[in-house]
PDB file of C-alpha atoms in Angstrom:
ATOM      1  CA  MET A   1     -14.294   7.680  -4.290  1.00 49.00           C
ATOM      2  CA  GLY A   2     -13.502   3.619  -3.065  1.00 54.00           C
ATOM      3  CA  VAL A   3     -11.597   4.033  -0.635  1.00 52.00           C
ATOM      4  CA  SER A   4     -12.699   5.576   3.351  1.00 51.00           C
ATOM      5  CA  ARG A   5     -11.106   8.410   4.736  1.00 50.00           C
ATOM      6  CA  ARG A   6     -10.067   6.544   7.528  1.00 51.00           C
ATOM      7  CA  ALA A   7      -9.174   4.013   5.974  1.00 50.00           C
ATOM      8  CA  LEU A   8      -6.583   5.764   3.487  1.00 43.00           C
ATOM      9  CA  LEU A   9      -5.037   7.759   6.484  1.00 44.00           C
ATOM     10  CA  VAL A  10      -4.979   4.800   8.577  1.00 50.00           C
ATOM     11  CA  SER A  11      -3.353   2.586   6.152  1.00 49.00           C
ATOM     12  CA  SER A  12      -0.793   5.225   5.210  1.00 48.00           C
ATOM     13  CA  GLY A  13      -0.523   7.705   6.879  1.00 52.00           C
ATOM     14  CA  SER A  14       1.042   9.312   4.453  1.00 52.00           C
ATOM     15  CA  ALA A  15       1.145  12.946   2.894  1.00 53.00           C
ATOM     16  CA  ALA A  16      -0.417  11.424  -0.704  1.00 53.00           C
ATOM     17  CA  ALA A  17      -3.439  10.410   1.698  1.00 47.00           C
ATOM     18  CA  GLY A  18      -4.289  13.862   2.588  1.00 50.00           C
ATOM     19  CA  ALA A  19      -3.312  15.067  -1.349  1.00 53.00           C
ATOM     20  CA  VAL A  20      -5.817  12.283  -2.085  1.00 50.00           C
ATOM     21  CA  LEU A  21      -8.422  13.489   0.022  1.00 46.00           C
ATOM     22  CA  ALA A  22      -8.385  17.179  -1.101  1.00 55.00           C
ATOM     23  CA  SER A  23      -8.022  16.420  -4.860  1.00 55.00           C
ATOM     24  CA  ALA A  24     -11.170  14.790  -4.355  1.00 53.00           C
ATOM     25  CA  GLY A  25     -12.846  17.630  -2.458  1.00 55.00           C
ATOM     26  CA  SER A  26     -11.607  19.695  -5.071  1.00 54.00           C
ATOM     27  CA  ALA A  27     -12.977  17.887  -8.142  1.00 53.00           C
ATOM     28  CA  GLN A  28     -16.392  17.802  -6.103  1.00 60.00           C
ATOM     29  CA  ALA A  29     -16.333  21.751  -5.245  1.00 52.00           C
ATOM     30  CA  GLU A  30     -15.605  22.362  -8.739  1.00 58.00           C
ATOM     31  CA  GLU A  31     -18.588  20.028 -10.260  1.00 56.00           C
ATOM     32  CA  THR A  32     -20.895  21.750  -8.163  1.00 51.00           C
ATOM     33  CA  GLU A  33     -19.747  25.214  -9.012  1.00 56.00           C
ATOM     34  CA  ALA A  34     -20.325  24.082 -12.616  1.00 47.00           C
ATOM     35  CA  ALA A  35     -24.127  22.460 -11.801  1.00 47.00           C
ATOM     36  CA  GLU A  36     -24.863  26.237 -10.176  1.00 46.00           C
ATOM     37  CA  GLN A  37     -23.854  28.200 -12.774  1.00 44.00           C
ATOM     38  CA  ALA A  38     -25.581  25.502 -15.429  1.00 41.00           C
ATOM     39  CA  ASP A  39     -28.849  26.108 -13.087  1.00 43.00           C
ATOM     40  CA  GLU A  40     -28.259  30.052 -12.954  1.00 44.00           C
ATOM     41  CA  SER A  41     -27.294  30.342 -17.003  1.00 42.00           C
ATOM     42  CA  THR A  42     -30.346  28.364 -18.196  1.00 46.00           C
ATOM     43  CA  PRO A  43     -33.289  28.780 -15.430  1.00 51.00           C
ATOM     44  CA  ALA A  44     -36.396  25.981 -15.972  1.00 59.00           C
ATOM     45  CA  TRP A  45     -38.803  28.442 -18.005  1.00 67.00           C
ATOM     46  CA  GLY A  46     -40.400  25.425 -19.382  1.00 69.00           C
ATOM     47  CA  TYR A  47     -43.690  25.991 -22.431  1.00 71.00           C
ATOM     48  CA  ASN A  48     -46.848  27.526 -21.652  1.00 82.00           C
ATOM     49  CA  VAL A  49     -44.788  29.866 -18.885  1.00 84.00           C
ATOM     50  CA  PRO A  50     -46.483  33.756 -19.039  1.00 91.00           C
ATOM     51  CA  PHE A  51     -43.769  36.350 -19.305  1.00 91.00           C
ATOM     52  CA  HIS A  52     -44.465  39.791 -18.466  1.00 93.00           C
ATOM     53  CA  GLY A  53     -42.469  43.271 -18.124  1.00 94.00           C
ATOM     54  CA  VAL A  54     -43.143  47.031 -18.531  1.00 92.00           C
ATOM     55  CA  THR A  55     -40.984  49.809 -19.703  1.00 88.00           C
ATOM     56  CA  GLU A  56     -39.500  52.623 -17.558  1.00 82.00           C
ATOM     57  CA  PRO A  57     -40.987  56.404 -18.486  1.00 77.00           C
ATOM     58  CA  GLY A  58     -40.392  57.634 -21.519  1.00 65.00           C
ATOM     59  CA  PRO A  59     -40.052  61.264 -22.054  1.00 68.00           C
ATOM     60  CA  GLU A  60     -43.320  61.802 -22.560  1.00 73.00           C
ATOM     61  CA  ASP A  61     -43.635  59.662 -19.372  1.00 73.00           C
ATOM     62  CA  GLY A  62     -45.472  56.724 -21.322  1.00 84.00           C
ATOM     63  CA  TYR A  63     -44.857  53.311 -20.911  1.00 88.00           C
ATOM     64  CA  ILE A  64     -45.448  50.034 -22.512  1.00 90.00           C
ATOM     65  CA  SER A  65     -46.737  47.079 -20.916  1.00 92.00           C
ATOM     66  CA  MET A  66     -46.247  43.540 -22.655  1.00 93.00           C
ATOM     67  CA  SER A  67     -46.640  39.948 -21.623  1.00 94.00           C
ATOM     68  CA  PHE A  68     -46.734  37.028 -24.399  1.00 92.00           C
ATOM     69  CA  THR A  69     -47.034  33.185 -23.139  1.00 90.00           C
ATOM     70  CA  ILE A  70     -45.306  30.312 -26.178  1.00 84.00           C
ATOM     71  CA  ASP A  71     -47.059  27.557 -25.844  1.00 84.00           C
ATOM     72  CA  LEU A  72     -45.122  25.135 -28.563  1.00 75.00           C
ATOM     73  CA  MET A  73     -46.109  21.366 -28.975  1.00 78.00           C
ATOM     74  CA  PRO A  74     -42.432  19.039 -29.062  1.00 78.00           C
ATOM     75  CA  GLY A  75     -40.829  19.735 -32.850  1.00 81.00           C
ATOM     76  CA  PRO A  76     -37.817  19.165 -34.992  1.00 87.00           C
ATOM     77  CA  PRO A  77     -35.266  21.594 -32.956  1.00 85.00           C
ATOM     78  CA  GLU A  78     -34.566  23.537 -35.304  1.00 88.00           C
ATOM     79  CA  LYS A  79     -38.435  25.106 -35.130  1.00 85.00           C
ATOM     80  CA  ASP A  80     -37.929  25.676 -31.666  1.00 83.00           C
ATOM     81  CA  VAL A  81     -38.851  29.507 -30.652  1.00 85.00           C
ATOM     82  CA  THR A  82     -37.769  30.513 -27.607  1.00 86.00           C
ATOM     83  CA  ALA A  83     -38.911  32.733 -24.468  1.00 88.00           C
ATOM     84  CA  LEU A  84     -35.365  34.971 -24.643  1.00 91.00           C
ATOM     85  CA  GLU A  85     -35.951  34.869 -28.996  1.00 91.00           C
ATOM     86  CA  VAL A  86     -39.649  36.311 -28.445  1.00 92.00           C
ATOM     87  CA  ALA A  87     -38.332  39.185 -25.638  1.00 93.00           C
ATOM     88  CA  ASN A  88     -35.369  40.179 -27.926  1.00 95.00           C
ATOM     89  CA  ALA A  89     -37.767  40.392 -31.176  1.00 96.00           C
ATOM     90  CA  ILE A  90     -39.953  42.960 -28.629  1.00 95.00           C
ATOM     91  CA  ASN A  91     -37.022  44.868 -27.630  1.00 95.00           C
ATOM     92  CA  GLU A  92     -35.630  45.525 -31.008  1.00 96.00           C
ATOM     93  CA  LEU A  93     -39.621  46.369 -32.251  1.00 95.00           C
ATOM     94  CA  LEU A  94     -39.200  49.194 -29.257  1.00 92.00           C
ATOM     95  CA  THR A  95     -36.079  49.967 -28.952  1.00 93.00           C
ATOM     96  CA  SER A  96     -36.518  50.703 -32.965  1.00 95.00           C
ATOM     97  CA  ARG A  97     -39.327  53.232 -32.004  1.00 91.00           C
ATOM     98  CA  GLY A  98     -37.192  54.854 -29.118  1.00 88.00           C
ATOM     99  CA  TRP A  99     -38.536  52.854 -26.334  1.00 88.00           C
ATOM    100  CA  PRO A 100     -36.599  51.329 -23.898  1.00 90.00           C
ATOM    101  CA  ALA A 101     -36.369  48.231 -24.054  1.00 93.00           C
ATOM    102  CA  ILE A 102     -38.266  45.681 -21.657  1.00 94.00           C
ATOM    103  CA  ARG A 103     -37.048  43.423 -18.770  1.00 93.00           C
ATOM    104  CA  PHE A 104     -39.157  40.160 -18.716  1.00 93.00           C
ATOM    105  CA  TYR A 105     -39.949  38.032 -15.789  1.00 92.00           C
ATOM    106  CA  GLY A 106     -41.970  34.480 -15.867  1.00 88.00           C
ATOM    107  CA  ASN A 107     -41.981  31.752 -13.241  1.00 82.00           C
ATOM    108  CA  VAL A 108     -38.661  32.184 -11.439  1.00 76.00           C
ATOM    109  CA  PRO A 109     -37.231  35.160  -9.580  1.00 74.00           C
ATOM    110  CA  LYS A 110     -34.774  35.998 -11.957  1.00 83.00           C
ATOM    111  CA  ALA A 111     -35.016  37.835 -15.669  1.00 86.00           C
ATOM    112  CA  LEU A 112     -35.090  36.324 -18.628  1.00 86.00           C
ATOM    113  CA  ASN A 113     -33.314  39.005 -20.646  1.00 84.00           C
TER     114      ASN A 113
END
């Protein structure tokens, strides 16, 4: 915004000036909220990040511990393999065999899946 709050209030002193200021603050708050939501939904995992997870003990008190790392050289986007896709494929195999799904963790304090 090109006009300072003080200049706007001093020059007009009207309710319109307050409305302009309020709308500018509201727009900025919405932008900040949208950026925070984007950060939460897409953590910066990057490549060559190790992921690890463990199943909860099953009826026979067994468990499975799994780790994986994807080291992907940049190429065509349609050939990308994401860590989430690998985690989902592993969990599909595990659940088809009667194991609970694994929650994988990497280099940020948020679960991958």
